[in-house]
mmCIF file of C-alpha atoms and ligand atoms in Angstrom:
data_model
loop_
_atom_site.group_PDB
_atom_site.id
_atom_site.type_symbol
_atom_site.label_atom_id
_atom_site.label_comp_id
_atom_site.label_asym_id
_atom_site.label_seq_id
_atom_site.Cartn_x
_atom_site.Cartn_y
_atom_site.Cartn_z
ATOM 1 C CA MET A 15 5.748 -31.897 -45.291
ATOM 2 C CA THR A 16 6.267 -29.180 -42.711
ATOM 3 C CA LEU A 17 8.309 -29.874 -39.656
ATOM 4 C CA ALA A 18 6.972 -27.908 -36.760
ATOM 5 C CA LEU A 19 8.594 -27.656 -33.395
ATOM 6 C CA VAL A 20 6.351 -26.254 -30.741
ATOM 7 C CA VAL A 21 7.926 -24.978 -27.574
ATOM 8 C CA TRP A 22 5.709 -24.022 -24.687
ATOM 9 C CA ALA A 23 7.132 -22.114 -21.793
ATOM 10 C CA PHE A 24 5.015 -21.343 -18.777
ATOM 11 C CA PHE A 25 6.179 -18.894 -16.155
ATOM 12 C CA ILE A 26 4.475 -18.104 -12.888
ATOM 13 C CA GLU A 27 5.566 -15.191 -10.800
ATOM 14 C CA CYS A 28 4.064 -14.599 -7.379
ATOM 15 C CA GLU A 29 4.494 -11.952 -4.800
ATOM 16 C CA ALA A 30 3.000 -11.739 -1.335
ATOM 17 C CA VAL A 31 1.081 -8.496 -1.084
ATOM 18 C CA THR A 32 -0.439 -7.254 2.146
ATOM 19 C CA TYR A 33 -3.375 -4.857 2.202
ATOM 20 C CA TYR A 34 -3.335 -2.560 5.205
ATOM 21 C CA VAL A 35 -6.349 -0.502 6.216
ATOM 22 C CA VAL A 36 -4.636 2.607 7.567
ATOM 23 C CA GLY A 37 -5.765 3.140 11.156
ATOM 24 C CA ASP A 38 -7.732 -0.113 11.075
ATOM 25 C CA GLY A 39 -11.327 0.578 12.235
ATOM 26 C CA ARG A 40 -10.635 4.283 12.831
ATOM 27 C CA GLY A 41 -9.659 4.813 9.228
ATOM 28 C CA TRP A 42 -7.805 7.903 8.014
ATOM 29 C CA THR A 43 -9.080 10.636 10.270
ATOM 30 C CA ALA A 44 -8.314 13.555 12.530
ATOM 31 C CA PRO A 45 -9.124 14.526 16.138
ATOM 32 C CA PRO A 46 -11.429 13.981 17.922
ATOM 33 C CA ASN A 47 -11.437 10.516 16.307
ATOM 34 C CA ILE A 48 -7.716 10.078 16.965
ATOM 35 C CA THR A 49 -5.058 11.665 19.138
ATOM 36 C CA ALA A 50 -1.670 12.861 17.907
ATOM 37 C CA GLY A 51 0.705 9.943 17.430
ATOM 38 C CA PHE A 52 -2.082 7.527 16.548
ATOM 39 C CA TYR A 53 -0.623 6.681 13.108
ATOM 40 C CA ASP A 54 2.881 6.279 14.557
ATOM 41 C CA GLU A 55 1.457 3.679 16.918
ATOM 42 C CA TRP A 56 -0.469 2.091 14.089
ATOM 43 C CA ALA A 57 2.654 1.763 11.924
ATOM 44 C CA ALA A 58 4.932 0.652 14.757
ATOM 45 C CA GLY A 59 5.543 -3.064 14.788
ATOM 46 C CA LYS A 60 4.276 -3.547 11.245
ATOM 47 C CA SER A 61 6.648 -4.741 8.602
ATOM 48 C CA PHE A 62 5.923 -3.097 5.277
ATOM 49 C CA ASN A 63 7.191 -4.609 2.067
ATOM 50 C CA GLY A 64 7.481 -2.994 -1.304
ATOM 51 C CA SER A 65 4.247 -3.371 -3.330
ATOM 52 C CA ASP A 66 2.116 -3.632 -0.189
ATOM 53 C CA ASN A 67 -1.098 -1.682 -0.440
ATOM 54 C CA LEU A 68 -2.288 1.037 1.929
ATOM 55 C CA GLN A 69 -6.031 1.555 2.055
ATOM 56 C CA PHE A 70 -6.979 5.071 3.134
ATOM 57 C CA ARG A 71 -10.611 5.099 4.233
ATOM 58 C CA TYR A 72 -12.349 8.058 5.675
ATOM 59 C CA ASN A 73 -15.500 9.622 6.987
ATOM 60 C CA GLY A 74 -15.583 13.361 7.337
ATOM 61 C CA THR A 75 -13.683 15.514 4.877
ATOM 62 C CA HIS A 76 -10.077 14.499 4.317
ATOM 63 C CA ASP A 77 -7.526 13.923 1.635
ATOM 64 C CA PHE A 78 -4.142 12.311 1.450
ATOM 65 C CA ALA A 79 -0.898 13.269 -0.182
ATOM 66 C CA ALA A 80 2.378 11.392 -0.600
ATOM 67 C CA VAL A 81 5.059 13.802 0.560
ATOM 68 C CA SER A 82 8.749 14.152 1.327
ATOM 69 C CA LYS A 83 10.098 14.028 4.866
ATOM 70 C CA GLU A 84 10.386 17.830 4.911
ATOM 71 C CA GLU A 85 6.765 18.225 3.818
ATOM 72 C CA TYR A 86 5.716 15.633 6.399
ATOM 73 C CA ASP A 87 7.587 17.469 9.153
ATOM 74 C CA SER A 88 6.215 20.870 8.166
ATOM 75 C CA CYS A 89 2.717 19.673 7.158
ATOM 76 C CA ALA A 90 3.110 21.400 3.804
ATOM 77 C CA LYS A 91 -0.052 22.230 1.872
ATOM 78 C CA VAL A 92 0.790 20.209 -1.215
ATOM 79 C CA SER A 93 -1.661 18.900 -3.785
ATOM 80 C CA SER A 94 -3.351 15.690 -2.766
ATOM 81 C CA ILE A 95 -3.600 12.345 -4.508
ATOM 82 C CA GLY A 96 -7.058 11.592 -3.300
ATOM 83 C CA SER A 97 -9.764 13.495 -1.499
ATOM 84 C CA GLY A 98 -13.356 12.961 -0.619
ATOM 85 C CA ALA A 99 -15.902 12.807 2.111
ATOM 86 C CA ASN A 100 -17.915 10.124 3.899
ATOM 87 C CA GLY A 101 -17.164 6.576 2.962
ATOM 88 C CA PHE A 102 -14.417 7.438 0.540
ATOM 89 C CA GLY A 103 -11.621 4.939 0.129
ATOM 90 C CA TYR A 104 -8.372 5.015 -1.764
ATOM 91 C CA GLY A 105 -5.728 2.361 -2.280
ATOM 92 C CA TYR A 106 -2.071 3.294 -2.526
ATOM 93 C CA LYS A 107 0.486 0.765 -3.675
ATOM 94 C CA LEU A 108 3.810 1.305 -1.937
ATOM 95 C CA PRO A 109 6.819 1.516 -4.240
ATOM 96 C CA ARG A 110 8.983 -1.577 -4.546
ATOM 97 C CA LYS A 111 12.018 0.260 -3.262
ATOM 98 C CA ALA A 112 12.877 0.090 0.444
ATOM 99 C CA GLY A 113 12.781 3.408 2.254
ATOM 100 C CA MET A 114 10.582 5.800 4.184
ATOM 101 C CA TYR A 115 7.307 6.959 2.668
ATOM 102 C CA TYR A 116 5.267 9.814 4.107
ATOM 103 C CA PHE A 117 1.578 10.657 3.886
ATOM 104 C CA ILE A 118 -0.394 13.581 5.249
ATOM 105 C CA CYS A 119 -3.861 15.093 5.106
ATOM 106 C CA THR A 120 -3.703 18.671 3.840
ATOM 107 C CA ILE A 121 -7.130 19.771 5.107
ATOM 108 C CA ASP A 122 -7.144 22.493 7.802
ATOM 109 C CA SER A 123 -4.792 21.592 10.663
ATOM 110 C CA HIS A 124 -5.401 17.837 10.452
ATOM 111 C CA CYS A 125 -1.739 17.059 9.744
ATOM 112 C CA GLU A 126 -0.514 19.170 12.663
ATOM 113 C CA ASP A 127 -3.138 17.471 14.821
ATOM 114 C CA GLY A 128 -1.840 14.007 13.988
ATOM 115 C CA GLN A 129 -3.243 12.926 10.614
ATOM 116 C CA LYS A 130 0.170 12.018 9.224
ATOM 117 C CA LEU A 131 1.710 8.654 8.487
ATOM 118 C CA ALA A 132 5.296 7.499 8.038
ATOM 119 C CA VAL A 133 5.850 4.016 6.659
ATOM 120 C CA ASN A 134 9.190 2.242 6.615
ATOM 121 C CA VAL A 135 9.361 -0.184 3.713
ATOM 122 C CA THR A 136 12.040 -2.571 4.863
ATOM 123 C CA SER A 137 11.992 -5.228 2.204
ATOM 124 C CA THR A 138 11.629 -5.120 -1.488
ATOM 125 C CA THR A 139 9.135 -7.632 -2.733
ATOM 126 C CA SER A 140 11.012 -10.435 -4.317
ATOM 127 C CA ALA A 141 9.675 -12.114 -7.369
ATOM 128 C CA GLY A 142 9.324 -15.837 -7.082
ATOM 129 C CA PHE A 143 7.210 -18.258 -5.205
ATOM 130 C CA ALA A 144 5.788 -17.010 -1.960
ATOM 131 C CA THR A 145 3.763 -18.771 0.639
ATOM 132 C CA TRP A 146 0.376 -17.500 1.578
ATOM 133 C CA SER A 147 0.139 -16.169 5.120
ATOM 134 C CA PRO A 148 -3.107 -15.566 6.998
ATOM 135 C CA PRO A 149 -4.079 -12.041 8.121
ATOM 136 C CA SER A 150 -2.015 -11.088 11.153
ATOM 137 C CA THR A 151 -3.795 -7.894 12.140
ATOM 138 C CA PHE A 152 -7.425 -6.880 12.109
ATOM 139 C CA GLY A 153 -8.107 -5.122 8.863
ATOM 140 C CA THR A 154 -5.143 -6.676 7.190
ATOM 141 C CA LEU A 155 -5.363 -9.104 4.344
ATOM 142 C CA SER A 156 -2.560 -11.030 2.783
ATOM 143 C CA THR A 157 -2.880 -12.284 -0.704
ATOM 144 C CA VAL A 158 -0.584 -13.783 -3.203
ATOM 145 C CA LEU A 159 -0.782 -12.108 -6.539
ATOM 146 C CA CYS A 160 0.460 -14.119 -9.425
ATOM 147 C CA SER A 161 1.147 -13.062 -12.896
ATOM 148 C CA PHE A 162 1.127 -15.650 -15.559
ATOM 149 C CA ALA A 163 3.090 -15.441 -18.711
ATOM 150 C CA LEU A 164 2.549 -17.907 -21.470
ATOM 151 C CA PHE A 165 4.951 -18.123 -24.318
ATOM 152 C CA LEU A 166 4.281 -20.087 -27.412
ATOM 153 C CA LEU A 167 7.043 -20.569 -29.833
ATOM 154 C CA VAL A 168 6.401 -22.200 -33.112
ATOM 155 C CA LEU A 169 9.362 -23.059 -35.234
ATOM 156 C CA GLY A 170 8.910 -24.540 -38.587
ATOM 157 C CA HIS A 171 9.556 -24.307 -42.243
HETATM 158 C C1 NAG B 11 -17.766 5.457 8.027
HETATM 159 O O1 NAG B 11 -19.137 5.469 8.374
HETATM 160 C C2 NAG B 11 -19.806 4.290 8.033
HETATM 161 C C3 NAG B 11 -21.269 4.475 8.355
HETATM 162 O O2 NAG B 11 -21.434 5.001 9.644
HETATM 163 C C4 NAG B 11 -19.182 3.119 8.799
HETATM 164 O O3 NAG B 11 -19.812 1.911 8.433
HETATM 165 C C5 NAG B 11 -17.710 3.036 8.469
HETATM 166 O O4 NAG B 11 -17.104 2.026 9.242
HETATM 167 C C6 NAG B 11 -17.027 4.350 8.740
HETATM 168 N N1 NAG B 11 -15.652 4.268 8.272
HETATM 169 C C7 NAG B 11 -14.662 4.823 8.935
HETATM 170 C C8 NAG B 11 -13.312 4.676 8.312
HETATM 171 O O5 NAG B 11 -14.826 5.433 9.994
HETATM 172 C C1 NAG B 12 6.416 -9.036 4.060
HETATM 173 O O1 NAG B 12 6.017 -8.661 5.357
HETATM 174 C C2 NAG B 12 5.563 -9.724 6.149
HETATM 175 C C3 NAG B 12 5.068 -9.148 7.449
HETATM 176 O O2 NAG B 12 3.991 -8.296 7.212
HETATM 177 C C4 NAG B 12 6.684 -10.716 6.327
HETATM 178 O O3 NAG B 12 6.233 -11.793 7.131
HETATM 179 C C5 NAG B 12 7.126 -11.234 4.991
HETATM 180 O O4 NAG B 12 8.231 -12.088 5.137
HETATM 181 C C6 NAG B 12 7.487 -10.109 4.055
HETATM 182 N N1 NAG B 12 7.668 -10.622 2.719
HETATM 183 C C7 NAG B 12 8.772 -10.389 2.012
HETATM 184 C C8 NAG B 12 8.776 -10.938 0.622
HETATM 185 O O5 NAG B 12 9.708 -9.756 2.460
HETATM 186 C C1 NAG B 13 -15.097 11.047 13.101
HETATM 187 O O1 NAG B 13 -15.828 9.854 12.837
HETATM 188 C C2 NAG B 13 -17.209 10.064 12.609
HETATM 189 C C3 NAG B 13 -17.841 8.688 12.449
HETATM 190 O O2 NAG B 13 -17.198 7.914 11.452
HETATM 191 C C4 NAG B 13 -17.425 10.942 11.381
HETATM 192 O O3 NAG B 13 -18.788 11.209 11.187
HETATM 193 C C5 NAG B 13 -16.684 12.266 11.591
HETATM 194 O O4 NAG B 13 -16.790 13.034 10.399
HETATM 195 C C6 NAG B 13 -15.241 11.977 11.911
HETATM 196 N N1 NAG B 13 -14.534 13.224 12.178
HETATM 197 C C7 NAG B 13 -13.495 13.607 11.440
HETATM 198 C C8 NAG B 13 -12.825 14.890 11.864
HETATM 199 O O5 NAG B 13 -13.092 12.964 10.489
HETATM 200 C C1 NAG B 14 13.684 1.553 8.554
HETATM 201 O O1 NAG B 14 13.906 0.191 8.843
HETATM 202 C C2 NAG B 14 15.265 -0.199 8.641
HETATM 203 C C3 NAG B 14 15.339 -1.695 8.830
HETATM 204 O O2 NAG B 14 14.719 -2.094 10.028
HETATM 205 C C4 NAG B 14 16.147 0.560 9.605
HETATM 206 O O3 NAG B 14 17.507 0.198 9.394
HETATM 207 C C5 NAG B 14 15.990 2.057 9.359
HETATM 208 O O4 NAG B 14 16.740 2.778 10.306
HETATM 209 C C6 NAG B 14 14.530 2.438 9.435
HETATM 210 N N1 NAG B 14 14.397 3.828 9.028
HETATM 211 C C7 NAG B 14 13.870 4.760 9.818
HETATM 212 C C8 NAG B 14 13.877 6.154 9.288
HETATM 213 O O5 NAG B 14 13.390 4.488 10.906
HETATM 214 CU CU1 CU B 15 -7.976 15.300 7.309
#
């Protein structure tokens, strides 16, 4: 007769992730649709956490690149992560690490004209149980993403 010991372990890990539509209804755009400083105003007063998701949506021809502070300041013509025209959308998951993250459009003089975004990630997403919070801003959705891990251990002889 075989003696079998079955051990089930069930882990749930949740993190609160917020989806931000960059620029809300304006999207990711350049003048005349925005004025310089528009994305500074958009980012001001928002609290970005690690793993939050930035949705870049645009009409017209734009791209976006994740850059260093120097490249952000100088509007460097670096290679982009995503580009496209009307109706294009791209999601960017912010790194877990707290810090400043910079994004620009490299098309023509869009960056110089104000199509540049600086995001201050102030808290690292902590694993563990998180409470769901309703959207606080138009165009912003909060969700709780959970990963499930199921371990089955069978010991026997
Ligand atoms: C892009 O254009 C479409 C159609 O006019 C509109 O529904 C959408 O809201 C626009 N998106 C942005 C980011 O401007
Ligand atoms: C993430 O940011 C929201 C505000 O957008 C804040 O209420 C929440 O406490 C933050 N979550 C974590 C895990 O820091
Ligand atoms: C401004 O927005 C309109 C409407 O969404 C779009 O057709 C146009 O291409 C945009 N201009 C720029 C420079 O993105
Ligand atoms: C980012 O936010 C943190 C916490 O609020 C603050 O200490 C830090 O100075 C900010 N960084 C920048 C570059 O504004
Ligand atoms: Cu652009």
